[in-house]
Short mmCIF file of C-alpha atoms in Angstrom, two decimals:
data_model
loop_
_atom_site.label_atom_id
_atom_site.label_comp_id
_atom_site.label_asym_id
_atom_site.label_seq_id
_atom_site.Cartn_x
_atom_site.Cartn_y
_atom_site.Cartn_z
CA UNK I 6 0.00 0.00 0.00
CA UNK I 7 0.99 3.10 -1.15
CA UNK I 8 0.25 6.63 -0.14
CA UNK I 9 0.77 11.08 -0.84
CA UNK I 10 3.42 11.85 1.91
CA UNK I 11 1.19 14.09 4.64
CA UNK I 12 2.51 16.89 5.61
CA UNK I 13 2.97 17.33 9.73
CA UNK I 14 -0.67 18.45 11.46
CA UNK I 15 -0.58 22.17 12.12
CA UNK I 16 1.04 22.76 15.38
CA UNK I 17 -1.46 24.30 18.05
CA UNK I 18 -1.74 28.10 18.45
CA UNK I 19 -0.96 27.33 22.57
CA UNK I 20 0.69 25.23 24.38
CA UNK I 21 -0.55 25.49 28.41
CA UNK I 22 1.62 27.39 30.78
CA UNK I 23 4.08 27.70 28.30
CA UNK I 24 2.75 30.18 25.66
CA UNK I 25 1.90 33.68 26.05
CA UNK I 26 -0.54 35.60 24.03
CA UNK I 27 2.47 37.16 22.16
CA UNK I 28 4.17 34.02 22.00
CA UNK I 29 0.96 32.18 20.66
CA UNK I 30 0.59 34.65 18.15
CA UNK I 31 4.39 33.91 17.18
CA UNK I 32 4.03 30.49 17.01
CA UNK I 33 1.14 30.54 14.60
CA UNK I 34 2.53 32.88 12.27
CA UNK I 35 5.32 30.61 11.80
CA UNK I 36 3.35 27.76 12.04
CA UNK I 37 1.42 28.79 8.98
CA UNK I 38 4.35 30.09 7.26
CA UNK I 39 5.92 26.64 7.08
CA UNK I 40 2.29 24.94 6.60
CA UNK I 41 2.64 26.86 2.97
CA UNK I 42 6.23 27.11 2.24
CA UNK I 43 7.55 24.03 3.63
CA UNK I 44 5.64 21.12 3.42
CA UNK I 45 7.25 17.51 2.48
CA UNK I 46 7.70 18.23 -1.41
CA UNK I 47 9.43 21.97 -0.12
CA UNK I 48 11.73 20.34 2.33
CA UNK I 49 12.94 17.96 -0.30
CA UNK I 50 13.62 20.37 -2.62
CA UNK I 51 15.68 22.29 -0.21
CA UNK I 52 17.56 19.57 0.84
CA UNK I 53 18.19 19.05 -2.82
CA UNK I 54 19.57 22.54 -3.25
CA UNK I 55 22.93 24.01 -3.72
CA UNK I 56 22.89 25.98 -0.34
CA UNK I 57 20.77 22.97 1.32
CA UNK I 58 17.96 25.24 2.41
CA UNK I 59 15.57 27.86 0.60
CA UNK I 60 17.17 31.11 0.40
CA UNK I 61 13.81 32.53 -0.68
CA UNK I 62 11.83 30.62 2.76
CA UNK I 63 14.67 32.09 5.09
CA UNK I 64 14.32 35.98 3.66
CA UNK I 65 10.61 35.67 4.50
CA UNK I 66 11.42 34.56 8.21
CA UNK I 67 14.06 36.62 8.83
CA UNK I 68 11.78 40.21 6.97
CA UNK I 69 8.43 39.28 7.79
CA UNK I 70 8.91 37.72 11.18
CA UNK I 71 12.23 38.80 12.16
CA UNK I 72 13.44 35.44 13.51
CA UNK I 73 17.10 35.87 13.30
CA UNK I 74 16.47 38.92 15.35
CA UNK I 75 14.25 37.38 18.33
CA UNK I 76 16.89 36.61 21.37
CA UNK I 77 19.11 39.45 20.25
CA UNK I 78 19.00 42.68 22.57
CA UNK I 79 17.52 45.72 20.98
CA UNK I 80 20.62 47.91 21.46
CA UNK I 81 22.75 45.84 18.65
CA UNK I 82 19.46 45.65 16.48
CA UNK I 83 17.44 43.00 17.47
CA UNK I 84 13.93 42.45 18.75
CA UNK I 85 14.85 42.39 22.56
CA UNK I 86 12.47 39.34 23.14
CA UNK I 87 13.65 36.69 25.82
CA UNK I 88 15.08 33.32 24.66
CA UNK I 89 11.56 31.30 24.79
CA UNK I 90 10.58 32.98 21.81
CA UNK I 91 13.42 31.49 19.85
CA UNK I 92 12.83 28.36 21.42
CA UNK I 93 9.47 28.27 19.75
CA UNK I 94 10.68 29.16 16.41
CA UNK I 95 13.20 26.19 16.74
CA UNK I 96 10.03 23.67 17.74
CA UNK I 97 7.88 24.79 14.90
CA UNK I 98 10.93 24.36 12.70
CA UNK I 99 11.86 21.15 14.08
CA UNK I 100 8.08 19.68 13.53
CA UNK I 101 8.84 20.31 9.47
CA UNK I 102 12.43 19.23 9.70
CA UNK I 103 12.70 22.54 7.52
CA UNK I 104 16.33 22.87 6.49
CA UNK I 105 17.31 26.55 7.83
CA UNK I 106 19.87 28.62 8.61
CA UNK I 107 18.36 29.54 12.03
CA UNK I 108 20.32 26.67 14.57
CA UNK I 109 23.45 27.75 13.30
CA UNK I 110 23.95 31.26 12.65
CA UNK I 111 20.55 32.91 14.72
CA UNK I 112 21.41 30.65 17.86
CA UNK I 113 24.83 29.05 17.54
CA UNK I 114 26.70 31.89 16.47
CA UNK I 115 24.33 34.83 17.93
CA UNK I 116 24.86 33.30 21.49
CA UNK I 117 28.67 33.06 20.55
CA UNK I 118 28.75 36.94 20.65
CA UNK I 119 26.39 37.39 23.30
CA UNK I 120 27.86 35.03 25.80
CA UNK I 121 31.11 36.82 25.76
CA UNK I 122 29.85 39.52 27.07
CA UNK I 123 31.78 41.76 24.77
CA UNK I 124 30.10 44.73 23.83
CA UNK I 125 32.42 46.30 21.13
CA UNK I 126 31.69 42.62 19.22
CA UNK I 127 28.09 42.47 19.63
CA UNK I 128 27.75 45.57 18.12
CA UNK I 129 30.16 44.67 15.44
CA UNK I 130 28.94 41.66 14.61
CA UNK I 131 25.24 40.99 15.41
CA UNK I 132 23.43 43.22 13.52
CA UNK I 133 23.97 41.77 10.36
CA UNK I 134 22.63 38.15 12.22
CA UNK I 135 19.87 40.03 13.24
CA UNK I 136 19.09 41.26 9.50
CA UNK I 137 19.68 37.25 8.25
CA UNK I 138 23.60 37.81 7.43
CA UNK I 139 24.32 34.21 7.83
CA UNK I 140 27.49 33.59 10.44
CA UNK I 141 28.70 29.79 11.40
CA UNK I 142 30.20 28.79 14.43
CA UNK I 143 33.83 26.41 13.88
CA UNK I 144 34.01 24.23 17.32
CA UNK I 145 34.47 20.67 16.98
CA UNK I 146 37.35 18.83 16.74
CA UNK I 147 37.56 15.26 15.07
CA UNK I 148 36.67 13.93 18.14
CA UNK I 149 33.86 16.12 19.15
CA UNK I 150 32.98 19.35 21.29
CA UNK I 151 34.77 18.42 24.77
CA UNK I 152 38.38 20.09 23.05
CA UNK I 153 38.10 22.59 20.19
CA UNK I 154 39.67 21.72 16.39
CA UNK I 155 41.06 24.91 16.43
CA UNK I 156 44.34 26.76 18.34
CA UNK I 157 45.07 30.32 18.28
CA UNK I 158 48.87 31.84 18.36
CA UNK I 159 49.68 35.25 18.47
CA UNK I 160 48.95 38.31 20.93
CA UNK I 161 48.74 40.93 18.49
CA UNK I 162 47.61 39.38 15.11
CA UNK I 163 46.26 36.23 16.13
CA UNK I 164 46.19 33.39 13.49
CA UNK I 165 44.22 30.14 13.60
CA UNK I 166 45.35 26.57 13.07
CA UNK I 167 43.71 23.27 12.81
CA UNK I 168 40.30 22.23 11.78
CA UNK I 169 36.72 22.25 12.96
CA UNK I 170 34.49 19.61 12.53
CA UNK I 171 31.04 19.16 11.84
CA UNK I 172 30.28 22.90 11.43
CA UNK I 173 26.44 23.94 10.61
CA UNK I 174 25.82 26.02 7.54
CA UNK I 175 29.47 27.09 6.99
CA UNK I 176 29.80 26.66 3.13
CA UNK I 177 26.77 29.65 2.89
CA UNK I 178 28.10 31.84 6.02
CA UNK I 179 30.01 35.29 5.60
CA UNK I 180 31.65 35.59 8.70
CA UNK I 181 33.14 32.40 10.88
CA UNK I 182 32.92 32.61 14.90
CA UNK I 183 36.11 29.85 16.49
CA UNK I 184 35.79 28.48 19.58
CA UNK I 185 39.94 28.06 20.01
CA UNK I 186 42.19 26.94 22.17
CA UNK I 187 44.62 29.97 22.92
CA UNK I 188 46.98 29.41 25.31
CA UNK I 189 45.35 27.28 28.49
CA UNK I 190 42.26 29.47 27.81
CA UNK I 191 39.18 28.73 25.15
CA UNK I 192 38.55 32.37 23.65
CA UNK I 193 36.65 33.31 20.42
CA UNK I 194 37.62 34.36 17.16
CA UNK I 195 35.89 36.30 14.64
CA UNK I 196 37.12 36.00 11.03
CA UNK I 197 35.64 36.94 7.89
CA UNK I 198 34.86 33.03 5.47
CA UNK I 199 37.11 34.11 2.41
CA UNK I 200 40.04 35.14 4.24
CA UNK I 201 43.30 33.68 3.21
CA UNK I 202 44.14 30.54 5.00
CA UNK I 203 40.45 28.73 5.49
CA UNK I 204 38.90 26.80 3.98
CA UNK I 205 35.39 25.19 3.83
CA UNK I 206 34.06 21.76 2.63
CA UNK I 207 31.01 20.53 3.14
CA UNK I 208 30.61 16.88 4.20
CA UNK I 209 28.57 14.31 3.53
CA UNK I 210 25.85 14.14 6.33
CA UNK I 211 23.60 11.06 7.45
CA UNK I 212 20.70 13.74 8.11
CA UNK I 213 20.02 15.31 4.58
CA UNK I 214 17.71 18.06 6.03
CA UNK I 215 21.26 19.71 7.87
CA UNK I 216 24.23 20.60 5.87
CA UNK I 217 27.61 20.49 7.85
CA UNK I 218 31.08 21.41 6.68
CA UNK I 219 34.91 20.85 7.93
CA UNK I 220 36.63 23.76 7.62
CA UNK I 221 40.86 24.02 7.33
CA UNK I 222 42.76 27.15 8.90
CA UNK I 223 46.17 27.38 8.23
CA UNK I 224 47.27 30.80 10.05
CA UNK I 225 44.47 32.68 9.44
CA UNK I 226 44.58 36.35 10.25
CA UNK I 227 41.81 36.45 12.85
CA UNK I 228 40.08 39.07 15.83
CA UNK I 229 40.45 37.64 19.01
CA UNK I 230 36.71 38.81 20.99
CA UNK I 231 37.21 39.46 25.05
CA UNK I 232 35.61 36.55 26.94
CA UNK I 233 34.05 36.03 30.17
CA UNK I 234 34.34 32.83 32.70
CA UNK I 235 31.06 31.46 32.07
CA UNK I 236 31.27 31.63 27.95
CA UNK I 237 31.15 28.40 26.96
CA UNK I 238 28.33 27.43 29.81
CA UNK I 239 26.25 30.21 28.33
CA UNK I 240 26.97 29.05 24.94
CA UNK I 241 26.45 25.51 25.54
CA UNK I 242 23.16 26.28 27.61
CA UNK I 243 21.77 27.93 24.93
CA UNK I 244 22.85 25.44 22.11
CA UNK I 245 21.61 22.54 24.15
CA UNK I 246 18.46 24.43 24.65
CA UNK I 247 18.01 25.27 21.11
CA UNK I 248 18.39 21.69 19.90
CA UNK I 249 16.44 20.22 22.53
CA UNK I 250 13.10 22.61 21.39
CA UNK I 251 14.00 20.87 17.43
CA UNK I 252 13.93 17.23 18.86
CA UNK I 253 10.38 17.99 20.56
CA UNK I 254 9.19 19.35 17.72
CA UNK I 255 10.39 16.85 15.65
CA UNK I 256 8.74 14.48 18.09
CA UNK I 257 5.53 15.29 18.25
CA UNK I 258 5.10 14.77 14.46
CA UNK I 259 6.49 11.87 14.23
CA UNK I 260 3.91 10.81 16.81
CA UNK I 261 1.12 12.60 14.48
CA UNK I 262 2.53 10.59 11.12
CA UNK I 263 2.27 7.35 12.98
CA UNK I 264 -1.10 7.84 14.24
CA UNK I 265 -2.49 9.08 10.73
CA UNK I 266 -0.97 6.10 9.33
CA UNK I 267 -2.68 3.63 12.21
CA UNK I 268 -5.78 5.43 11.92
CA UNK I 269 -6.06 4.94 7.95
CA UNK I 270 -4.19 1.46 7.39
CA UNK I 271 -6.43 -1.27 7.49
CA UNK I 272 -5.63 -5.14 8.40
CA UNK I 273 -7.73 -8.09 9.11
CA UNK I 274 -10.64 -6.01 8.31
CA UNK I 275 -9.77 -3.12 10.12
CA UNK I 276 -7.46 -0.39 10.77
CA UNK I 277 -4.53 -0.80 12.76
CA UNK I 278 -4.94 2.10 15.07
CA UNK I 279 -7.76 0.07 16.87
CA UNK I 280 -5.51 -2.68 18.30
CA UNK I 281 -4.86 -2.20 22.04
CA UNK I 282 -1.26 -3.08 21.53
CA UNK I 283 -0.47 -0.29 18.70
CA UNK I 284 -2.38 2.05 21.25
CA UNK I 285 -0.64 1.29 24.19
CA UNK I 286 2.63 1.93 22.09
CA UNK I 287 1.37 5.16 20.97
CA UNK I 288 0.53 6.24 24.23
CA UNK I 289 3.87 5.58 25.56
CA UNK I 290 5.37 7.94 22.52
CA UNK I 291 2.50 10.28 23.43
CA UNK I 292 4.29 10.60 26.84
CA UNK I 293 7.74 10.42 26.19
CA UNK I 294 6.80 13.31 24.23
CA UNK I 295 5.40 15.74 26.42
CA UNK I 296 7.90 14.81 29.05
CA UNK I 297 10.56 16.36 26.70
CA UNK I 298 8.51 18.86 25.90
CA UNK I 299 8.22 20.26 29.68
CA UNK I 300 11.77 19.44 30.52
CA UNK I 301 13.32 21.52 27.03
CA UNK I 302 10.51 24.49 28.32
CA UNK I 303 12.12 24.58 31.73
CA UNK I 304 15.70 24.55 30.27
CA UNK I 305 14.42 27.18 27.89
CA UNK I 306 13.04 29.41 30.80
CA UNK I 307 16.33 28.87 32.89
CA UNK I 308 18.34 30.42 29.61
CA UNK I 309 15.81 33.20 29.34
CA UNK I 310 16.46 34.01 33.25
CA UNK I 311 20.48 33.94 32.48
CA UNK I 312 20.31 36.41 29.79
CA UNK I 313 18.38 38.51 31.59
CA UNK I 314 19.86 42.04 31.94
CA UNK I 315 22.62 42.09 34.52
CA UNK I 316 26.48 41.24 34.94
CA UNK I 317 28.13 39.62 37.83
CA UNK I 318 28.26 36.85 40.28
CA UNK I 319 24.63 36.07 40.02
CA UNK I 320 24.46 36.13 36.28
CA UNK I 321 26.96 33.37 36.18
CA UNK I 322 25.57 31.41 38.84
CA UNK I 323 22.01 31.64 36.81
CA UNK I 324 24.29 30.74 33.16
CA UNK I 325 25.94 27.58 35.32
CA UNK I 326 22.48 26.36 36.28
CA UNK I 327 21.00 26.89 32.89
CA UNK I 328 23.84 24.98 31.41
CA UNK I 329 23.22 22.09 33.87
CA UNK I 330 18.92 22.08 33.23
CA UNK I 331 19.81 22.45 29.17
CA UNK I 332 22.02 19.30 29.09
CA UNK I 333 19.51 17.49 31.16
CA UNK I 334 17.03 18.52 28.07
CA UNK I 335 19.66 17.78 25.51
CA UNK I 336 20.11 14.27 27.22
CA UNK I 337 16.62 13.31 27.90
CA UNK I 338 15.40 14.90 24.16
CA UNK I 339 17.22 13.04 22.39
CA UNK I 340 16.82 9.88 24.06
CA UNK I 341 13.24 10.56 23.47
CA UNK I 342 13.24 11.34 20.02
CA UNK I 343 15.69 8.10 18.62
CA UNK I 344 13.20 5.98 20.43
CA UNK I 345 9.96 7.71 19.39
CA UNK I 346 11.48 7.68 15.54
CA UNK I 347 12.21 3.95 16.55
CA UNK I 348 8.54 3.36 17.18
CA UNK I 349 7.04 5.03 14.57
CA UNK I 350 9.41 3.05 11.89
CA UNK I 351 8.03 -0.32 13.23
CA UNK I 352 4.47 0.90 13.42
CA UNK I 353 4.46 2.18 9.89
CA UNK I 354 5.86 -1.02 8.78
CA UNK I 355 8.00 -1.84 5.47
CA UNK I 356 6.80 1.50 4.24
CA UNK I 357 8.78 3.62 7.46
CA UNK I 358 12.05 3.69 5.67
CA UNK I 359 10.80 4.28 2.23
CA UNK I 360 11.17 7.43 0.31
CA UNK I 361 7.30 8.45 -0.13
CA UNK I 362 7.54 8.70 4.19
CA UNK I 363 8.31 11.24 6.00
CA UNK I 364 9.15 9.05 9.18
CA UNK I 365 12.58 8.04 8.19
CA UNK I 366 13.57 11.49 7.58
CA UNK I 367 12.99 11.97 11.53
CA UNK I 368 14.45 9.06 12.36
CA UNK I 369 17.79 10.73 10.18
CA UNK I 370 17.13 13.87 12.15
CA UNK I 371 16.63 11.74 15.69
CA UNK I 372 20.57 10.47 15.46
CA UNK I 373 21.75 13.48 13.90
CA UNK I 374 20.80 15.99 16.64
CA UNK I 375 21.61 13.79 19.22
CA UNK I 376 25.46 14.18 17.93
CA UNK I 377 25.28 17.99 17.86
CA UNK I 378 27.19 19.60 20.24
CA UNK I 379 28.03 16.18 22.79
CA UNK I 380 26.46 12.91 22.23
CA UNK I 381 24.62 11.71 25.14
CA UNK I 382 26.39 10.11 27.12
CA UNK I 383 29.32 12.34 27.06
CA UNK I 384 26.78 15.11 28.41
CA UNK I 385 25.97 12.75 31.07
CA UNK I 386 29.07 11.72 32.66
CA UNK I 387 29.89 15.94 32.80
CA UNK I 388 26.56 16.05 34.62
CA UNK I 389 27.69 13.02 36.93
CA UNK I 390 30.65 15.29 37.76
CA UNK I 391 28.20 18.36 38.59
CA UNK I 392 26.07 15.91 40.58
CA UNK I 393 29.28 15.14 42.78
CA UNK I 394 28.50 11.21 41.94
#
C-alpha cells in the first residue's frame, strides 16, 4: 500500500503554561508560514539545493517575522524578546524538519557573541545576524565538542590553526565565529569566510535536512573577541536548549505521522490504530513526548532568566544552572526522540524507511541531533561530575 506523503498536522496556536498571548501569536505565524512554504515536497527540494535550504523561505522569516532577530538585545538591532521565543521558532521548525539557517547562525553563532559579554563585538557583529547575514560557528574537533579543532597563536595578530568539525551552515556563512584553544584558555575568534588561509568543505551528512562542513585554517589572520568565565556554559546552555526545542518538535510529528498512518491502514478487516497493543505503544510515545517537551521548556526558561539584563556573580551562577537544566534537556530529548522515531518506523511497517515517508527522515534527524554539540552520554558523565556522583 501506497500513499501522498502528509505533511505534519498544524502545530497548536498554545501550548498550556508555556505560551503567552504574544508568544501564541508567534508560534502561529510561523506555524502557517511553514504549513505553505515548507511542506514535504518543499523540504525535499531544499535539501536538494545548492545551499541545502531555501534562500527565498529564510528571507521571508528573517523580513516578515524577524526570527534571526528574536533573542538578540535591541541595542545591537534586534527584537529584545527573551530566549523562549526562539525556542518556539526552533520547535515549529523542528516539527517540518525545515532545512534553515536559524540553529546555526541565529542561535549558535548569535549566542557566541552574546555570551562573551563583549560589547564592542556584539555591536560589530550581530546586527547583520539580526538582519539574516548568515554567520557559522567552527568548534568541533575530530573527536567532538569536549576540546576545540582549532588553536590560536599570536597576541597581536592572532592566526588560527587546525580544523573544525562538523560545522552547521558554513559553506553559505560570511563571517566564521572559532571556539579556540589559545593558550590554556578557550577564547573566540571572529574571522571573515574568504580570508586567506580557510577553507570550507562541506561533508557528507547522514541527516540530509542539515548541511555540515569541515573547515581548514592554516594561520588565518583572525580578531580575538574578550571573553568572560562562564562563555562556553552560556553558549552551551543555549545550544543545548536550542536543539532540545527541534527534537520535541520533531517528536511530536512523528507521533502525528504514525497515528495518521494507524488510523487509515487497514488489516484483518480493520485499521490498525484500533488494536490495544499499537495504542498502548502510541501512548507511551505520546508521553515520552510531552515529558521532553516540559523538561526543554524549563531549560528554555532557565536560559531566558540567564540572559536577563545584569552582569556579575549572580548572572553566572544563573548561566551555570542553565547549562546544567539544558544538558539534562539535551540528554533526555534526544533519548526521546531516537526511540519515538524507533517506534514510529516499526508501526508504519516496510513502508517507514521508504522514500514516499516522511518518518525516516525523523528518524535521520533523531541520530543526527543527538550528535550535535556532545552525544549523550558524554553530556551525562559531565553532569555526573556536577552531581558530585
Amino acid at each position: 500500500m501506497t500513499e501522498p506523503t502528509a505533511s505534519p498536522t498544524a502545530s497548536p496556536t498554545a501550548s498550556p503554561g508555556v505560551d503567552t498571548e504574544e508568544q501564541a501569536a508567534l508560534r502561529q505565524s510561523v506555524a502557517a508560514l511553514l504549513d505553505k512554504r515548507s511542506d514535504p515536497a518543499a523540504v525535499r527540494a531544499a535539501m536538494a539545493s545548492e545551499h541545502g535550504h531555501d534562500p527565498a523561505l529564510w528571507s521571508t522569516l528573517v523580513e516578515q517575522i524577524g526570527v534571526a532577530a528574536l533573542s538578540i538585545p535591541e541595542r545591537y538591532d534586534g527584537a529584545g524578546a527573551t530566549w523562549v521565543e526562539t525556542h518556539l521558532v526552533c520547535e515549529e521548525l523542528g516539527r517540518r524538519l525545515t532545512p534553515s539557517p536559524l540553529l546555526g547562525s541565529a542561535v549558535l553563532a548569535a549566542q557566541a557573541v552574546l555570551a562573551t559579554g563583549d560589547d564592542a563585538a556584539c555591536a560589530r557583529i550581530l546586527p547583520g545576524i539580526a538582519a539574516g547575514e548568515q554567520a557559522a560557528l567552527c568548534w568541533a574537533s575530530e573527536d567532538g565538542w569536549a576540546t576545540p579543532g582549532v588553536r590560536a597563536s599570536g597576541d597581536d595578530v592572532p592566526t588560527l590553526s587546525g580544523t573544525a568539525h562538523h560545522v552547521l551552515g558554513a559553506d553559505t556563512a560570511s563571517t566564521l565565529l572559532v571556539v579556540a584553544i589559545s593558550g590554556g584558555d578557550v577564547g573566540l575568534f571572529e574571522v571573515p569566510a574568504g580570508t586567506p588561509g580557510v577553507t570550507v568543505t562541506r561533508v557528507p551528512v547522514m541527516d540530509p535536512t542539515r548541511t555540515l562542513s569541515r573547515v581548514e585554517f592554516d594561520g588565518a589572520v583572525a580578531t580575538a573577541i574578550a571573553t568572560r568565565p562562564s562563555f562556553l556554559a552560556r553558549l552551551r546552555a543555549a545550544g543545548w536548549a536550542a536543539i532540545s526545542a527541534e527534537q520535541v518538535g520533531a517528536a511530536r510529528a512523528a507521533l502525528d505521522a504514525t497515528v495518521r498512518y494507524t488510523q487509515e491502514r487497514r488489516q484483518f478487516g480493520r485499521t490498525i490504530g484500533s488494536f490495544q497493543a499499537l495504542k498502548h505503544r502510541m501512548a507511551d510515545m505520546y508521553v515520552r513526548a510531552e515529558t521532553a517537551a516540559s523538561l526543554s521548556y524549563s531549560a528554555a526558561a532557565m536560559v531566558a532568566a540567564a540572559q536577563s539584563p545584569g552582569d556579575g556573580p549572580d548572572s553566572d551562577d544563573a548561566a551555570y544552572a542553565a547549562e546544567i537544566e539544558a544538558a539534562a534537556a539535551k540528554v533526555y530529548c534526544s533519548e526521546a526522540l531516537q526511540w519515538i522515531t524507533g517506534e514510529a518506523i516499526q508501526l508504519h511497517g516496510g513502508v517507514g524507511i521508504t522514500w514516499e515517508y516522511d518518518v525516516h527522515l525523523y528518524f535521520k534527524r533523531a541520530h543526527g541531533t543527538a550528535q550535535l554539540l556532545g552525544q549523550p552520554h558524554e553530556i551525562l558523565a559531565a553532569l555526573e561530575v556536577a552531581a558530585g556522583l
